[in-house]
Protein backbone atom coordinates (compact mmCIF):
# COMPACT_ATOMS: atom_id res chain seq x y z
CA MET A 1 132.46 -127.53 81.74
CA PRO A 2 132.39 -124.15 80.00
CA ASP A 3 132.23 -120.88 82.08
CA PRO A 4 128.81 -119.13 81.71
CA THR A 5 130.25 -115.74 82.45
CA PRO A 6 130.44 -113.78 79.21
CA GLY A 7 133.70 -112.31 78.19
CA PRO A 8 134.55 -108.79 77.28
CA ASP A 9 133.86 -109.31 73.56
CA GLU A 10 130.42 -110.71 74.23
CA ASN A 11 129.47 -107.78 76.44
CA ALA A 12 130.50 -105.37 73.68
CA ALA A 13 128.47 -107.28 71.13
CA GLU A 14 125.38 -107.34 73.31
CA ASN A 15 125.48 -103.64 74.15
CA GLY A 16 126.24 -102.58 70.62
CA PRO A 17 127.63 -99.25 69.58
CA GLY A 18 126.20 -96.41 71.59
CA ASN A 19 124.50 -98.71 74.11
CA GLY A 20 127.11 -98.61 76.75
CA PRO A 21 127.17 -96.38 79.76
CA GLY A 22 129.77 -94.20 78.17
CA ASP A 23 127.73 -93.70 75.06
CA ALA A 24 124.63 -92.80 77.08
CA ALA A 25 126.56 -90.16 78.90
CA ALA A 26 127.81 -88.77 75.62
CA GLN A 27 124.37 -88.37 74.07
CA PRO A 28 123.36 -85.15 75.93
CA ASP A 29 126.54 -83.50 74.70
CA GLU A 30 125.74 -84.46 71.12
CA HIS A 31 122.18 -83.07 71.40
CA ARG A 32 123.52 -79.91 72.96
CA SER A 33 125.98 -79.51 70.14
CA GLN A 34 123.21 -80.02 67.55
CA ASP A 35 120.90 -77.47 69.25
CA SER A 36 123.69 -74.95 69.52
CA GLY A 37 124.55 -75.40 65.84
CA SER A 38 120.93 -74.74 64.64
CA GLY A 39 121.01 -71.03 65.63
CA PRO A 40 119.18 -69.09 68.39
CA ARG A 41 115.66 -70.28 69.10
CA GLU A 42 112.84 -67.74 69.31
CA GLU A 43 111.32 -67.28 72.70
CA ALA A 44 107.84 -68.71 73.09
CA GLY A 45 105.07 -66.26 73.97
CA PRO A 46 101.90 -66.90 75.89
CA GLU A 47 100.40 -70.32 75.33
CA GLY A 48 103.49 -71.43 73.45
CA LEU A 49 103.24 -68.83 70.58
CA THR A 50 106.39 -67.43 69.07
CA VAL A 51 106.93 -63.93 67.66
CA ASP A 52 106.61 -65.28 64.12
CA ASP A 53 103.30 -66.89 65.00
CA ILE A 54 101.96 -63.61 66.36
CA LEU A 55 103.15 -61.55 63.38
CA SER A 56 101.82 -64.05 60.85
CA THR A 57 98.33 -64.14 62.44
CA PRO A 58 95.78 -62.43 60.08
CA GLN A 59 93.92 -59.34 61.39
CA SER A 60 90.28 -59.48 62.37
CA THR A 61 87.55 -57.71 60.35
CA ASP A 62 87.19 -54.91 62.94
CA ALA A 63 90.91 -54.24 62.95
CA GLU A 64 91.06 -54.13 59.14
CA SER A 65 88.08 -51.75 59.00
CA GLY A 66 89.69 -49.54 61.65
CA ASP A 67 92.92 -49.38 59.65
CA ALA A 68 91.00 -48.64 56.47
CA ALA A 69 88.84 -45.87 58.00
CA PRO A 70 89.51 -42.55 56.17
CA SER A 71 90.62 -39.48 58.03
CA ALA A 72 88.39 -36.44 58.47
CA ALA A 73 90.09 -34.59 55.62
CA GLU A 74 89.75 -37.58 53.30
CA ALA A 75 86.09 -37.99 54.29
CA ALA A 76 85.45 -34.32 53.48
CA ASP A 77 86.96 -34.81 50.02
CA SER A 78 85.14 -38.07 49.37
CA PRO A 79 82.46 -38.24 46.64
CA SER A 80 79.73 -38.91 49.22
CA ALA A 81 80.57 -35.70 51.12
CA ALA A 82 80.57 -33.69 47.89
CA LEU A 83 77.22 -35.21 46.94
CA ALA A 84 75.75 -34.39 50.37
CA GLU A 85 76.93 -30.77 50.06
CA GLU A 86 75.40 -30.56 46.58
CA ARG A 87 72.07 -31.90 47.83
CA LEU A 88 72.10 -29.43 50.75
CA GLU A 89 72.71 -26.55 48.36
CA GLU A 90 69.81 -27.73 46.20
CA LEU A 91 67.53 -27.84 49.25
CA ARG A 92 68.52 -24.28 50.18
CA ARG A 93 67.81 -23.09 46.66
CA LEU A 94 64.43 -24.84 46.64
CA GLN A 95 63.55 -23.28 50.00
CA ALA A 96 64.42 -19.79 48.72
CA GLU A 97 62.35 -20.39 45.58
CA PHE A 98 59.41 -21.56 47.69
CA VAL A 99 59.57 -18.44 49.90
CA ASN A 100 59.68 -16.21 46.81
CA PHE A 101 56.77 -18.12 45.29
CA LYS A 102 54.76 -17.70 48.49
CA HIS A 103 55.35 -13.94 48.60
CA ARG A 104 54.62 -13.58 44.89
CA THR A 105 51.39 -15.56 45.26
CA ALA A 106 50.28 -13.35 48.16
CA ARG A 107 50.94 -10.20 46.10
CA GLU A 108 49.09 -11.60 43.10
CA LYS A 109 46.16 -12.58 45.32
CA GLU A 110 45.96 -9.05 46.73
CA GLN A 111 46.20 -7.56 43.24
CA LEU A 112 43.44 -9.86 42.03
CA ARG A 113 41.19 -8.83 44.91
CA THR A 114 41.90 -5.18 44.16
CA PHE A 115 41.02 -5.54 40.49
CA VAL A 116 37.84 -7.48 41.26
CA THR A 117 36.73 -4.82 43.74
CA GLY A 118 37.67 -2.09 41.27
CA ASP A 119 35.62 -3.69 38.51
CA LEU A 120 32.66 -3.94 40.87
CA LEU A 121 33.11 -0.31 41.85
CA GLN A 122 33.08 0.81 38.21
CA THR A 123 29.58 -0.58 37.83
CA LEU A 124 28.50 1.40 40.91
CA LEU A 125 30.04 4.73 39.86
CA PRO A 126 26.78 6.13 38.48
CA VAL A 127 25.12 5.28 41.80
CA PHE A 128 27.81 7.20 43.71
CA ASP A 129 27.40 10.16 41.38
CA ASP A 130 23.67 10.22 42.12
CA ILE A 131 24.34 9.99 45.87
CA ASP A 132 26.76 12.93 45.70
CA ALA A 133 24.27 15.00 43.69
CA ALA A 134 21.52 14.23 46.22
CA ARG A 135 23.77 15.29 49.10
CA GLN A 136 24.62 18.58 47.43
CA ALA A 137 20.93 19.19 46.82
CA GLY A 138 20.16 18.45 50.48
CA ASP A 139 18.03 15.36 49.80
CA LEU A 140 20.15 12.98 51.96
CA THR A 141 19.95 14.75 55.27
CA ASP A 142 17.63 12.17 56.79
CA GLY A 143 15.39 9.27 55.90
CA PRO A 144 15.71 5.63 54.76
CA PHE A 145 17.42 6.51 51.51
CA ALA A 146 20.17 8.40 53.36
CA ALA A 147 20.74 5.40 55.65
CA ILE A 148 21.03 3.04 52.66
CA ALA A 149 23.53 5.37 50.92
CA ASN A 150 25.66 5.59 54.07
CA LYS A 151 25.71 1.81 54.54
CA LEU A 152 26.72 1.29 50.91
CA GLU A 153 29.65 3.67 51.22
CA GLU A 154 30.76 2.18 54.54
CA THR A 155 30.75 -1.32 53.03
CA LEU A 156 32.95 -0.28 50.10
CA VAL A 157 35.30 1.66 52.38
CA ARG A 158 35.90 -1.53 54.35
CA GLN A 159 36.80 -3.19 51.05
CA GLY A 160 39.50 -0.57 50.41
CA LEU A 161 37.59 2.16 48.66
CA VAL A 162 39.21 5.62 48.89
CA ARG A 163 37.56 8.75 47.60
CA ILE A 164 39.78 11.08 45.56
CA GLY A 165 39.32 14.82 45.32
CA GLU A 166 39.25 17.35 48.14
CA VAL A 167 39.42 21.12 48.01
CA GLY A 168 42.90 22.30 48.98
CA GLU A 169 44.75 19.18 47.73
CA LYS A 170 47.87 19.65 45.65
CA PHE A 171 47.05 19.03 42.03
CA ASP A 172 48.34 15.61 40.93
CA PRO A 173 47.81 14.65 37.29
CA THR A 174 47.94 10.94 38.20
CA VAL A 175 44.76 11.18 40.32
CA HIS A 176 43.21 14.48 39.21
CA GLU A 177 41.71 15.48 35.91
CA ALA A 178 41.91 19.28 35.45
CA VAL A 179 38.74 20.49 33.80
CA LEU A 180 39.28 24.24 34.24
CA GLN A 181 41.42 26.85 35.93
CA GLN A 182 39.79 29.05 38.54
CA PRO A 183 41.31 32.35 39.70
CA THR A 184 40.81 32.46 43.45
CA SER A 185 42.50 33.59 46.62
CA GLU A 186 40.87 30.99 48.84
CA VAL A 187 43.53 28.35 48.10
CA GLU A 188 47.11 28.43 46.90
CA PRO A 189 47.84 28.25 43.18
CA ASP A 190 48.10 24.73 41.71
CA GLN A 191 45.73 23.43 44.35
CA VAL A 192 42.25 21.96 43.88
CA SER A 193 39.77 24.83 44.19
CA MET A 194 36.61 22.87 43.35
CA VAL A 195 35.66 19.19 42.90
CA LEU A 196 33.32 18.66 39.97
CA ARG A 197 33.19 14.86 40.21
CA SER A 198 34.73 12.65 42.86
CA GLY A 199 37.30 10.03 41.94
CA PHE A 200 37.92 6.67 43.52
CA ARG A 201 40.77 4.24 43.95
CA ILE A 202 41.28 0.76 45.41
CA GLY A 203 44.73 0.34 46.93
CA GLU A 204 47.16 1.74 44.37
CA ARG A 205 44.76 1.37 41.46
CA VAL A 206 42.96 4.53 40.38
CA VAL A 207 39.50 3.44 39.27
CA ARG A 208 38.49 6.93 38.17
CA PRO A 209 40.38 10.21 38.50
CA ALA A 210 38.63 13.15 40.10
CA GLN A 211 37.48 16.00 37.88
CA VAL A 212 38.61 19.23 39.52
CA ALA A 213 39.20 22.93 39.00
CA VAL A 214 42.76 24.11 39.61
CA ALA A 215 43.35 27.41 41.38
CA VAL A 216 45.47 30.10 39.74
CA ALA A 217 46.58 33.49 41.02
CA GLU A 218 44.12 36.33 40.51
């Protein structure tokens, strides 16, 4: 009756190469030798990430925009900054032109008012001449006509009317019209010695020069 106990050759065949206890013990050494031969392994970071994984991760949009943000000097030299400076300069120029236009319009308005009042006064000059003649004759000392003449003159004075021609004024050919020379000692030479017809002006505009006699030395 054959022996059921397997022999040494059968045990070797059943285990096969590398299946024996000795081979199992040798496997860790082989794996260690393979790991050591593949070079140093990179240390794993948080959550199992390596340094290569972290470096190869693309940047977020905010980070890219932060890196691409220009410096203050670059922003000052940018086309948008130059355009903003140009627009500001245009606004300043327009403001200065508007202020000049406003002042010029005010001057023209005043000049127009002066000319309109002067033209109105020219039509009333004969009336003023009659009033002056009546005063010199003593006809405007009292009465309704004297009150009307006074109110008329006061109204035009408020509008800028100025009477030209007073005895003792220095003769000025721009506002006086010399009709004659009068030897007298009452006033200094080259002064107005007598007013023959009053003159008038509105502002700087002479509506009518005064007709006067100029004093000369006796």
